[in-house]
mmCIF file of C-alpha atoms in Angstrom:
data_model
loop_
_atom_site.group_PDB
_atom_site.id
_atom_site.type_symbol
_atom_site.label_atom_id
_atom_site.label_comp_id
_atom_site.label_asym_id
_atom_site.label_seq_id
_atom_site.Cartn_x
_atom_site.Cartn_y
_atom_site.Cartn_z
ATOM 1 C CA MET M 17 -22.401 -15.948 20.650
ATOM 2 C CA THR M 18 -25.032 -14.778 17.940
ATOM 3 C CA ILE M 19 -23.615 -11.379 17.764
ATOM 4 C CA ASN M 20 -20.008 -12.810 17.232
ATOM 5 C CA ALA M 21 -21.295 -15.231 14.627
ATOM 6 C CA GLU M 22 -23.133 -12.440 12.793
ATOM 7 C CA GLY M 23 -20.234 -10.186 12.852
ATOM 8 C CA GLY M 24 -17.980 -13.015 11.569
ATOM 9 C CA SER M 25 -20.513 -13.562 8.774
ATOM 10 C CA SER M 26 -20.581 -9.831 7.980
ATOM 11 C CA ILE M 27 -16.837 -9.572 7.689
ATOM 12 C CA LEU M 28 -16.711 -12.603 5.378
ATOM 13 C CA GLY M 29 -19.682 -11.307 3.329
ATOM 14 C CA GLY M 30 -17.671 -8.185 2.837
ATOM 15 C CA PHE M 31 -14.740 -9.971 1.574
ATOM 16 C CA ARG M 32 -16.705 -12.070 -0.745
ATOM 17 C CA ASP M 33 -18.415 -8.806 -2.058
ATOM 18 C CA ASP M 34 -15.247 -7.040 -2.667
ATOM 19 C CA PHE M 35 -13.548 -10.124 -4.628
ATOM 20 C CA LYS M 36 -17.127 -10.646 -6.668
ATOM 21 C CA ALA M 37 -16.660 -6.937 -7.570
ATOM 22 C CA LEU M 38 -13.422 -7.463 -9.456
ATOM 23 C CA SER M 39 -13.365 -7.382 -13.141
ATOM 24 C CA THR M 40 -11.353 -9.621 -15.198
ATOM 25 C CA LYS M 41 -8.757 -6.956 -15.882
ATOM 26 C CA GLN M 42 -8.413 -6.366 -12.159
ATOM 27 C CA ILE M 43 -7.903 -10.211 -11.467
ATOM 28 C CA ILE M 44 -5.263 -10.405 -14.217
ATOM 29 C CA ALA M 45 -3.423 -7.133 -12.605
ATOM 30 C CA ILE M 46 -3.586 -8.697 -9.099
ATOM 31 C CA ILE M 47 -1.920 -12.026 -10.560
ATOM 32 C CA ALA M 48 0.629 -10.118 -12.794
ATOM 33 C CA ALA M 49 1.541 -7.922 -9.553
ATOM 34 C CA ILE M 50 2.290 -11.271 -7.507
ATOM 35 C CA ALA M 51 4.219 -13.109 -10.300
ATOM 36 C CA LEU M 52 6.336 -9.757 -11.221
ATOM 37 C CA SER M 53 7.176 -9.245 -7.424
ATOM 38 C CA LEU M 54 8.337 -13.189 -6.845
ATOM 39 C CA ILE M 55 10.317 -12.785 -10.111
ATOM 40 C CA LEU M 56 12.242 -9.732 -8.590
ATOM 41 C CA VAL M 57 12.810 -11.420 -5.489
ATOM 42 C CA VAL M 58 14.085 -14.533 -7.151
ATOM 43 C CA LEU M 59 16.532 -12.361 -9.187
ATOM 44 C CA GLY M 60 17.970 -10.975 -5.908
ATOM 45 C CA LEU M 61 16.279 -7.372 -5.674
ATOM 46 C CA GLY M 62 14.528 -8.219 -2.584
ATOM 47 C CA ARG M 63 17.987 -8.750 -0.775
ATOM 48 C CA SER M 64 19.304 -5.217 -1.765
ATOM 49 C CA CYS M 65 18.992 -1.887 0.008
ATOM 50 C CA LEU M 66 15.805 -0.258 -1.659
ATOM 51 C CA GLY M 67 14.749 -3.225 -3.642
ATOM 52 C CA PHE M 68 12.441 -4.617 -0.947
ATOM 53 C CA LEU M 69 10.842 -1.208 -1.202
ATOM 54 C CA ILE M 70 10.512 -1.269 -4.946
ATOM 55 C CA ILE M 71 8.961 -4.831 -4.834
ATOM 56 C CA ALA M 72 6.560 -3.523 -2.291
ATOM 57 C CA VAL M 73 5.526 -0.457 -4.373
ATOM 58 C CA ILE M 74 4.918 -2.659 -7.411
ATOM 59 C CA LEU M 75 3.037 -5.176 -5.488
ATOM 60 C CA TYR M 76 0.564 -2.260 -4.267
ATOM 61 C CA MET M 77 0.598 -0.196 -7.299
ATOM 62 C CA ILE M 78 -0.413 -2.593 -10.142
ATOM 63 C CA PRO M 79 -3.640 -3.501 -8.908
ATOM 64 C CA HIS M 80 -4.252 -0.007 -7.610
ATOM 65 C CA MET M 81 -3.634 1.426 -11.127
ATOM 66 C CA MET M 82 -6.268 -1.119 -12.432
ATOM 67 C CA GLY M 83 -8.656 0.388 -10.104
ATOM 68 C CA VAL M 84 -8.615 -2.055 -7.327
ATOM 69 C CA MET M 85 -9.304 0.197 -4.267
ATOM 70 C CA SER M 86 -10.603 -2.415 -1.603
ATOM 71 C CA ALA M 87 -8.255 -2.690 1.313
ATOM 72 C CA LYS M 88 -9.295 -5.989 2.124
ATOM 73 C CA VAL M 89 -8.590 -7.258 -1.430
ATOM 74 C CA LYS M 90 -4.963 -5.524 -1.348
ATOM 75 C CA ALA M 91 -4.342 -7.121 2.048
ATOM 76 C CA VAL M 92 -5.211 -10.579 0.618
ATOM 77 C CA VAL M 93 -2.794 -9.910 -2.327
ATOM 78 C CA GLY M 94 0.055 -9.094 0.479
ATOM 79 C CA VAL M 95 -0.603 -12.155 2.460
ATOM 80 C CA VAL M 96 -0.612 -14.417 -0.972
ATOM 81 C CA PHE M 97 2.534 -12.838 -1.968
ATOM 82 C CA VAL M 98 4.002 -13.794 1.342
ATOM 83 C CA VAL M 99 2.874 -17.278 1.349
ATOM 84 C CA PHE M 100 4.249 -18.038 -2.334
ATOM 85 C CA ALA M 101 7.595 -16.202 -1.571
ATOM 86 C CA ILE M 102 8.208 -18.283 1.355
ATOM 87 C CA LEU M 103 7.155 -21.596 -0.579
ATOM 88 C CA VAL M 104 9.485 -20.510 -3.324
ATOM 89 C CA GLY M 105 12.460 -19.695 -1.475
ATOM 90 C CA THR M 106 12.199 -23.052 0.704
ATOM 91 C CA PHE M 107 11.431 -25.670 -1.938
ATOM 92 C CA ALA M 108 12.607 -24.108 -5.346
ATOM 93 C CA TYR M 109 16.293 -24.257 -4.549
ATOM 94 C CA SER M 110 18.526 -27.334 -4.299
ATOM 95 C CA THR M 111 20.277 -28.203 -0.985
ATOM 96 C CA ASP M 112 23.481 -28.429 -2.909
ATOM 97 C CA ILE M 113 24.782 -24.650 -1.890
ATOM 98 C CA SER M 114 28.014 -25.047 -3.763
ATOM 99 C CA ASP M 115 25.993 -24.965 -7.014
ATOM 100 C CA GLN M 116 23.929 -21.696 -6.275
ATOM 101 C CA THR M 117 26.066 -19.496 -3.961
ATOM 102 C CA ASP M 118 27.967 -16.659 -5.737
ATOM 103 C CA ILE M 119 31.701 -16.490 -5.684
ATOM 104 C CA SER M 120 32.885 -12.873 -6.811
ATOM 105 C CA ASN M 121 36.657 -12.861 -6.201
ATOM 106 C CA GLY M 122 37.498 -10.744 -8.989
ATOM 107 C CA ASN M 123 40.912 -11.265 -10.499
ATOM 108 C CA ALA M 124 42.992 -11.086 -7.261
ATOM 109 C CA ILE M 125 41.746 -14.331 -5.436
ATOM 110 C CA ALA M 126 41.727 -17.695 -6.609
ATOM 111 C CA ASN M 127 42.399 -21.404 -6.324
ATOM 112 C CA GLU M 128 40.121 -21.663 -3.068
ATOM 113 C CA ALA M 129 40.062 -24.952 -1.720
ATOM 114 C CA ILE M 130 39.029 -26.632 1.862
ATOM 115 C CA THR M 131 40.220 -29.689 2.949
ATOM 116 C CA TYR M 132 39.508 -31.924 6.128
ATOM 117 C CA ASP M 133 42.126 -33.764 8.191
ATOM 118 C CA GLU M 134 40.403 -36.529 9.663
ATOM 119 C CA SER M 135 42.993 -37.350 12.142
ATOM 120 C CA THR M 136 42.787 -33.936 13.776
ATOM 121 C CA GLY M 137 39.472 -33.210 12.951
ATOM 122 C CA THR M 138 40.508 -29.709 11.397
ATOM 123 C CA TYR M 139 39.615 -27.897 8.378
ATOM 124 C CA TYR M 140 42.226 -26.219 6.246
ATOM 125 C CA LEU M 141 41.863 -23.303 3.544
ATOM 126 C CA THR M 142 44.196 -23.119 0.549
ATOM 127 C CA PHE M 143 44.059 -20.045 -1.710
ATOM 128 C CA SER M 144 45.908 -17.705 -3.808
ATOM 129 C CA VAL M 145 46.243 -13.803 -3.844
ATOM 130 C CA ASN M 146 47.544 -11.461 -6.655
ATOM 131 C CA PRO M 147 48.482 -8.492 -4.844
ATOM 132 C CA VAL M 148 49.126 -6.368 -7.810
ATOM 133 C CA ALA M 149 45.811 -7.326 -9.291
ATOM 134 C CA ALA M 150 44.156 -6.217 -5.726
ATOM 135 C CA GLY M 151 45.940 -2.610 -5.966
ATOM 136 C CA ILE M 152 49.299 -3.127 -4.253
ATOM 137 C CA ALA M 153 51.894 -0.927 -5.863
ATOM 138 C CA THR M 154 55.097 -1.926 -7.724
ATOM 139 C CA ASP M 155 58.178 -0.166 -8.473
ATOM 140 C CA SER M 156 59.882 0.443 -11.925
ATOM 141 C CA GLU M 157 61.007 -2.947 -12.233
ATOM 142 C CA GLY M 158 57.703 -4.656 -11.365
ATOM 143 C CA ALA M 159 58.541 -5.609 -7.629
ATOM 144 C CA ILE M 160 56.130 -5.145 -4.982
ATOM 145 C CA SER M 161 56.974 -1.834 -3.121
ATOM 146 C CA GLU M 162 54.229 -1.965 -0.471
ATOM 147 C CA SER M 163 53.699 -3.992 2.650
ATOM 148 C CA TRP M 164 50.447 -5.921 2.392
ATOM 149 C CA GLY M 165 48.293 -8.773 4.271
ATOM 150 C CA VAL M 166 45.122 -10.646 3.775
ATOM 151 C CA ARG M 167 42.372 -11.403 6.182
ATOM 152 C CA VAL M 168 40.097 -14.373 6.142
ATOM 153 C CA GLY M 169 36.824 -14.245 7.925
ATOM 154 C CA TYR M 170 34.428 -17.250 8.278
ATOM 155 C CA GLY M 171 31.166 -18.051 10.274
ATOM 156 C CA GLU M 172 28.398 -20.389 10.226
ATOM 157 C CA THR M 173 25.524 -19.510 7.941
ATOM 158 C CA SER M 174 22.189 -18.806 9.668
ATOM 159 C CA ARG M 175 20.012 -17.986 6.881
ATOM 160 C CA LEU M 176 19.478 -18.690 3.019
ATOM 161 C CA SER M 177 17.658 -16.359 1.099
ATOM 162 C CA PHE M 178 16.269 -17.496 -2.516
ATOM 163 C CA GLY M 179 20.007 -19.188 -2.999
ATOM 164 C CA ALA M 180 22.019 -16.531 -1.218
ATOM 165 C CA ILE M 181 23.763 -16.520 2.137
ATOM 166 C CA THR M 182 22.239 -13.428 4.230
ATOM 167 C CA ALA M 183 23.456 -14.113 7.775
ATOM 168 C CA THR M 184 26.039 -15.779 9.548
ATOM 169 C CA THR M 185 26.940 -16.414 13.112
ATOM 170 C CA GLY M 186 29.975 -17.107 15.249
ATOM 171 C CA GLY M 187 32.099 -15.119 12.898
ATOM 172 C CA THR M 188 35.980 -15.793 13.253
ATOM 173 C CA THR M 189 38.696 -13.539 11.458
ATOM 174 C CA LEU M 190 42.257 -14.625 10.599
ATOM 175 C CA SER M 191 44.908 -11.948 9.562
ATOM 176 C CA TYR M 192 48.283 -12.854 7.589
ATOM 177 C CA MET M 193 51.021 -10.771 5.946
ATOM 178 C CA SER M 194 52.636 -11.502 2.615
ATOM 179 C CA THR M 195 55.543 -13.280 4.648
ATOM 180 C CA ASP M 196 53.057 -15.990 5.584
ATOM 181 C CA ALA M 197 52.614 -17.505 2.131
ATOM 182 C CA VAL M 198 53.696 -21.208 1.910
ATOM 183 C CA SER M 199 54.767 -20.344 -1.975
ATOM 184 C CA VAL M 200 55.179 -17.669 -4.572
ATOM 185 C CA SER M 201 54.454 -18.364 -8.321
ATOM 186 C CA ASP M 202 54.013 -15.829 -11.172
ATOM 187 C CA GLY M 203 52.890 -13.075 -8.828
ATOM 188 C CA TRP M 204 50.548 -15.283 -6.951
ATOM 189 C CA TYR M 205 50.861 -15.809 -3.152
ATOM 190 C CA THR M 206 49.552 -18.990 -2.058
ATOM 191 C CA PHE M 207 48.326 -19.508 1.568
ATOM 192 C CA LYS M 208 47.159 -22.428 3.903
ATOM 193 C CA VAL M 209 44.973 -21.335 6.729
ATOM 194 C CA GLU M 210 43.820 -23.613 9.674
ATOM 195 C CA LEU M 211 40.017 -23.012 10.492
ATOM 196 C CA THR M 212 39.903 -24.271 13.896
ATOM 197 C CA ASN M 213 36.549 -22.886 14.649
ATOM 198 C CA MET M 214 34.932 -24.748 11.294
ATOM 199 C CA HIS M 215 32.195 -27.454 12.244
ATOM 200 C CA GLN M 216 30.784 -30.270 10.429
ATOM 201 C CA GLY M 217 27.172 -30.392 9.655
ATOM 202 C CA VAL M 218 26.850 -26.782 8.661
ATOM 203 C CA ILE M 219 27.239 -24.424 5.674
ATOM 204 C CA GLU M 220 30.338 -22.065 6.189
ATOM 205 C CA TYR M 221 30.656 -18.575 4.781
ATOM 206 C CA LEU M 222 34.081 -17.116 3.934
ATOM 207 C CA GLU M 223 35.295 -13.627 3.051
ATOM 208 C CA PHE M 224 38.530 -12.535 1.862
ATOM 209 C CA THR M 225 39.966 -9.119 2.155
ATOM 210 C CA VAL M 226 43.336 -7.786 0.739
ATOM 211 C CA ASP M 227 44.911 -4.716 2.959
ATOM 212 C CA ARG M 228 47.668 -2.521 2.274
ATOM 213 C CA VAL M 229 49.793 -2.101 5.527
ATOM 214 C CA SER M 230 51.819 1.137 6.275
ATOM 215 C CA ASP M 231 52.796 3.263 9.289
ATOM 216 C CA SER M 232 49.869 5.075 8.978
ATOM 217 C CA GLY M 233 47.482 2.226 9.260
ATOM 218 C CA THR M 234 45.938 -0.561 7.188
ATOM 219 C CA ARG M 235 43.798 0.411 4.166
ATOM 220 C CA THR M 236 41.214 -2.028 2.825
ATOM 221 C CA LEU M 237 41.886 -2.423 -1.097
ATOM 222 C CA LEU M 238 39.721 -5.438 -1.944
ATOM 223 C CA GLU M 239 36.632 -6.826 -0.099
ATOM 224 C CA ASN M 240 34.895 -8.995 -2.332
ATOM 225 C CA GLY M 241 36.351 -12.253 -2.239
ATOM 226 C CA LYS M 242 33.589 -14.560 -1.022
ATOM 227 C CA MET M 243 32.911 -18.283 -0.921
ATOM 228 C CA SER M 244 30.737 -21.173 0.831
ATOM 229 C CA TYR M 245 31.344 -24.448 1.938
ATOM 230 C CA ASP M 246 29.082 -27.262 2.977
ATOM 231 C CA THR M 247 30.513 -29.421 5.857
ATOM 232 C CA GLY M 248 27.919 -32.031 5.447
ATOM 233 C CA ILE M 249 24.511 -30.495 6.358
ATOM 234 C CA SER M 250 21.399 -32.425 6.122
ATOM 235 C CA SER M 251 18.588 -31.680 3.742
ATOM 236 C CA GLY M 252 16.362 -30.960 6.472
ATOM 237 C CA ASP M 253 18.659 -28.383 8.069
ATOM 238 C CA CYS M 254 19.404 -26.664 4.785
ATOM 239 C CA ARG M 255 15.647 -26.239 4.247
ATOM 240 C CA MET M 256 15.208 -24.643 7.519
ATOM 241 C CA LEU M 257 17.831 -22.348 6.577
ATOM 242 C CA MET M 258 15.982 -21.568 3.342
ATOM 243 C CA LEU M 259 12.759 -21.180 5.320
ATOM 244 C CA ARG M 260 14.309 -18.623 7.782
ATOM 245 C CA GLY M 261 15.797 -16.656 4.822
ATOM 246 C CA SER M 262 12.810 -16.685 2.605
ATOM 247 C CA ALA M 263 10.714 -15.390 5.273
ATOM 248 C CA VAL M 264 12.784 -12.647 6.573
ATOM 249 C CA THR M 265 13.105 -11.520 3.064
ATOM 250 C CA ALA M 266 9.178 -11.874 2.466
ATOM 251 C CA ALA M 267 8.504 -10.166 5.941
ATOM 252 C CA GLN M 268 10.520 -7.148 5.018
ATOM 253 C CA ILE M 269 8.475 -6.771 1.738
ATOM 254 C CA ALA M 270 5.277 -7.519 3.557
ATOM 255 C CA LEU M 271 6.020 -4.825 6.210
ATOM 256 C CA LEU M 272 6.563 -1.916 3.688
ATOM 257 C CA PHE M 273 3.623 -3.017 1.577
ATOM 258 C CA PHE M 274 1.279 -2.893 4.622
ATOM 259 C CA ILE M 275 2.627 0.317 5.807
ATOM 260 C CA ILE M 276 1.819 1.783 2.387
ATOM 261 C CA LEU M 277 -1.607 0.083 2.580
ATOM 262 C CA GLY M 278 -2.248 1.546 5.939
ATOM 263 C CA PHE M 279 -1.283 5.115 4.867
ATOM 264 C CA ALA M 280 -3.218 4.882 2.044
ATOM 265 C CA THR M 281 -6.440 3.462 3.531
ATOM 266 C CA VAL M 282 -6.336 6.174 6.375
ATOM 267 C CA MET M 283 -5.789 8.916 3.753
ATOM 268 C CA ARG M 284 -8.698 7.737 1.549
ATOM 269 C CA ARG M 285 -11.065 7.489 4.441
ATOM 270 C CA SER M 286 -10.064 10.887 5.682
ATOM 271 C CA ALA M 287 -10.685 12.171 2.081
ATOM 272 C CA THR M 288 -14.070 10.346 1.764
ATOM 273 C CA LYS M 289 -15.214 11.722 5.127
ATOM 274 C CA SER M 290 -14.405 15.150 4.025
ATOM 275 C CA ARG M 291 -15.969 14.834 0.728
ATOM 276 C CA GLU M 292 -19.157 13.360 2.315
ATOM 277 C CA LYS M 293 -19.363 16.219 4.738
ATOM 278 C CA MET M 294 -18.912 18.712 2.004
ATOM 279 C CA GLU M 295 -21.624 16.951 -0.046
ATOM 280 C CA ALA M 296 -23.954 17.104 2.890
ATOM 281 C CA GLU M 297 -23.409 20.754 3.076
ATOM 282 C CA GLY M 298 -23.954 21.332 -0.496
ATOM 283 C CA ARG M 299 -20.381 22.575 -1.249
ATOM 284 C CA LEU M 300 -19.747 19.537 -3.472
ATOM 285 C CA TYR M 301 -21.464 17.517 -6.060
ATOM 286 C CA PRO M 302 -21.465 13.602 -5.380
ATOM 287 C CA GLN M 303 -19.149 11.652 -7.388
ATOM 288 C CA GLY M 304 -20.363 11.511 -11.065
ATOM 289 C CA TYR M 305 -22.245 14.709 -10.923
ATOM 290 C CA GLY M 306 -19.390 17.272 -11.120
ATOM 291 C CA ARG M 307 -19.391 17.843 -14.806
ATOM 292 C CA CYS M 308 -21.933 18.771 -17.515
ATOM 293 C CA LYS M 309 -23.406 15.846 -19.461
ATOM 294 C CA GLU M 310 -23.510 17.807 -22.629
ATOM 295 C CA CYS M 311 -19.910 19.410 -22.838
ATOM 296 C CA GLY M 312 -18.057 17.802 -20.012
ATOM 297 C CA ALA M 313 -17.310 21.378 -18.363
ATOM 298 C CA MET M 314 -16.776 21.709 -14.555
ATOM 299 C CA VAL M 315 -20.226 22.536 -12.567
ATOM 300 C CA LEU M 316 -20.191 24.118 -9.591
ATOM 301 C CA PRO M 317 -22.611 23.514 -6.484
ATOM 302 C CA GLY M 318 -25.817 25.403 -6.941
ATOM 303 C CA GLU M 319 -25.599 26.025 -10.716
ATOM 304 C CA VAL M 320 -28.748 24.823 -12.733
ATOM 305 C CA VAL M 321 -27.619 25.951 -16.088
ATOM 306 C CA CYS M 322 -23.857 25.117 -17.536
ATOM 307 C CA ARG M 323 -21.954 28.375 -17.902
ATOM 308 C CA LYS M 324 -20.191 26.731 -21.262
ATOM 309 C CA CYS M 325 -22.955 25.468 -23.139
ATOM 310 C CA GLY M 326 -26.211 26.466 -21.373
ATOM 311 C CA ALA M 327 -27.508 22.905 -20.987
ATOM 312 C CA TYR M 328 -29.990 22.360 -18.023
ATOM 313 C CA ILE M 329 -28.147 20.942 -15.020
ATOM 314 C CA ASP M 330 -30.059 17.883 -13.335
ATOM 315 C CA VAL M 331 -29.212 18.622 -9.794
ATOM 316 C CA PRO M 332 -29.408 15.115 -8.116
ATOM 317 C CA GLU M 333 -31.808 14.578 -5.352
ATOM 318 C CA GLU M 334 -29.288 14.095 -2.748
ATOM 319 C CA MET M 335 -27.994 17.673 -3.605
ATOM 320 C CA ARG M 336 -31.309 19.248 -3.185
ATOM 321 C CA PRO M 337 -31.907 21.201 -0.037
ATOM 322 C CA LYS M 338 -33.573 19.126 2.853
ATOM 323 C CA LYS M 339 -37.152 20.671 3.106
ATOM 324 C CA LYS M 340 -39.132 19.841 6.050
ATOM 325 C CA ASP M 341 -41.981 22.114 6.470
ATOM 326 C CA TYR M 342 -42.596 24.735 3.557
ATOM 327 C CA VAL M 343 -45.460 26.274 1.908
ATOM 328 C CA THR M 344 -45.823 27.721 -1.592
ATOM 329 C CA CYS M 345 -46.213 31.644 -1.825
ATOM 330 C CA SER M 346 -49.640 32.548 -3.641
ATOM 331 C CA GLU M 347 -48.170 35.607 -5.109
ATOM 332 C CA CYS M 348 -45.086 34.042 -7.109
ATOM 333 C CA GLY M 349 -45.001 30.166 -6.422
ATOM 334 C CA ALA M 350 -41.729 30.103 -4.561
ATOM 335 C CA GLU M 351 -41.270 27.582 -1.907
ATOM 336 C CA VAL M 352 -40.658 29.134 1.612
ATOM 337 C CA PRO M 353 -40.548 27.651 5.173
ATOM 338 C CA ALA M 354 -43.663 27.483 6.902
ATOM 339 C CA ASP M 355 -42.597 29.972 9.670
ATOM 340 C CA ALA M 356 -41.707 32.685 6.981
ATOM 341 C CA ASP M 357 -42.935 36.065 7.583
ATOM 342 C CA THR M 358 -42.177 37.103 4.039
ATOM 343 C CA CYS M 359 -41.296 35.625 0.632
ATOM 344 C CA PRO M 360 -37.686 36.048 -0.150
ATOM 345 C CA ARG M 361 -38.561 36.349 -3.661
ATOM 346 C CA CYS M 362 -41.457 38.704 -4.185
ATOM 347 C CA GLY M 363 -41.653 40.300 -0.520
ATOM 348 C CA ALA M 364 -45.230 39.239 0.340
ATOM 349 C CA ARG M 365 -45.973 39.141 3.746
ATOM 350 C CA PHE M 366 -47.545 35.957 5.236
ATOM 351 C CA ASP M 367 -48.640 37.404 8.783
ATOM 352 C CA GLU M 368 -51.522 39.598 7.385
ATOM 353 C CA GLU M 369 -54.966 38.452 8.108
ATOM 354 C CA GLU M 370 -56.795 36.671 5.090
ATOM 355 C CA VAL M 371 -59.382 38.929 3.389
ATOM 356 C CA VAL M 372 -62.351 36.883 1.882
ATOM 357 C CA GLU M 373 -64.705 38.445 -0.718
ATOM 358 C CA VAL M 374 -68.445 37.474 -0.251
ATOM 359 C CA SER M 375 -70.720 37.913 -3.031
ATOM 360 C CA HIS M 376 -74.650 38.339 -1.975
ATOM 361 C CA VAL M 377 -77.710 37.577 -4.215
ATOM 362 C CA ASP M 378 -78.420 41.084 -4.832
ATOM 363 C CA GLY M 379 -75.007 41.523 -6.725
ATOM 364 C CA THR M 380 -73.214 43.425 -3.682
ATOM 365 C CA VAL M 381 -69.691 42.183 -2.573
ATOM 366 C CA GLU M 382 -68.168 42.682 0.640
ATOM 367 C CA GLU M 383 -64.840 41.960 2.143
ATOM 368 C CA THR M 384 -64.429 40.628 5.678
ATOM 369 C CA SER M 385 -61.418 38.792 7.597
ATOM 370 C CA ASP M 386 -63.696 37.804 10.298
ATOM 371 C CA THR M 387 -64.942 34.183 10.642
ATOM 372 C CA VAL M 388 -67.715 32.715 12.646
ATOM 373 C CA PRO M 389 -68.767 28.986 12.837
ATOM 374 C CA CYS M 390 -71.716 27.709 10.913
ATOM 375 C CA PRO M 391 -74.449 26.759 13.627
ATOM 376 C CA HIS M 392 -75.330 23.774 11.430
ATOM 377 C CA CYS M 393 -72.129 22.068 10.550
ATOM 378 C CA GLY M 394 -69.534 24.063 12.390
ATOM 379 C CA GLU M 395 -67.474 25.058 9.517
ATOM 380 C CA SER M 396 -65.857 28.398 9.664
ATOM 381 C CA ILE M 397 -67.479 30.928 7.304
ATOM 382 C CA PRO M 398 -67.155 34.695 6.577
ATOM 383 C CA ALA M 399 -68.926 36.634 9.421
ATOM 384 C CA ASN M 400 -70.944 38.541 6.901
ATOM 385 C CA ALA M 401 -72.084 35.359 4.954
ATOM 386 C CA GLY M 402 -75.692 34.635 4.530
ATOM 387 C CA TRP M 403 -75.434 30.971 3.534
ATOM 388 C CA CYS M 404 -72.865 28.309 4.742
ATOM 389 C CA PRO M 405 -70.757 27.203 1.532
ATOM 390 C CA LYS M 406 -70.380 23.717 2.939
ATOM 391 C CA CYS M 407 -73.808 22.417 4.091
ATOM 392 C CA GLY M 408 -75.843 25.262 2.176
ATOM 393 C CA LYS M 409 -78.067 26.161 4.909
ATOM 394 C CA LYS M 410 -79.035 29.536 5.844
ATOM 395 C CA VAL M 411 -77.194 31.114 8.784
ATOM 396 C CA ARG M 412 -78.606 34.529 9.119
ATOM 397 C CA GLU M 413 -81.864 36.142 7.992
#
């Protein structure tokens, strides 16, 4: 239990340290990234093919460009965005779907209306189609010269994402030819369709398609007629549809965001390990020490003088060789390993016996490399010495 508690404390402490290290500019960048991403989602970019990728990149890059490098901080940014996106998508929109869903029928479909027959419990759809506006050809006198038809598809809405229908279930498609129109006036063909599979208490989504029909097959000319219809859905059920839709949209953006974050984190850690290895081997200066402080020129590992301005390069302590046992050459002062036989600078040998000069009272000087212990204090003294230099006692007559 103690280990787990300490581990949890360490993780929380890491989060606190990373957030405390943020500057005011970085905090503003994080807030701006979340706000801009939410605005783009509300505008509908999150529902487009590459829109959620663009939002994910914006959410990641704005803090990153301001110097936010902590993966923990960026992960929190992603989580905060998801939470706010779901809240906005669920509660910021009215449950009156007819006021907010798009109806983009162009100039070829108009006068859509749905009525309910209480005696039979059946819904009926009435709409008008202008085949010429949809692309059906006419002859020289303006009469329609091609066969054409219309399809009506409808189904129950299963998700509402930021005011738009994004998914339906139980789709039904009905097909009609131009001869099925109940009336024709000024080039407009009016149809009345029985919607047998439409139910109460839901939001229905309808699509209209105009087709050219020929011996070679059917060709779609118009596929942008859309509308929605509320058959009496409750406020709670509508909020649930909004929750599902906003959650799916936010999840798509979050998935891409965390994929970007994951790849960036792995690559950064790999680069950091490679850099640490190169620094330990002396092939790369630690961060902040790669340029001359005087002129800014690039400094290569091992250089002690700037090649451009000649300034002395103060090599960081961590870049200096790790010396364990070394001695100083008595000839040139170079530092060499203790087990070296010769000095790498001046070539002096270290395996030769030490020669000691002994000066006697009569003025003579003798050289010897042999030593004997002093009989009085035990100190090693030259074999031809008459007095011990440590205790001062006479050692030979």
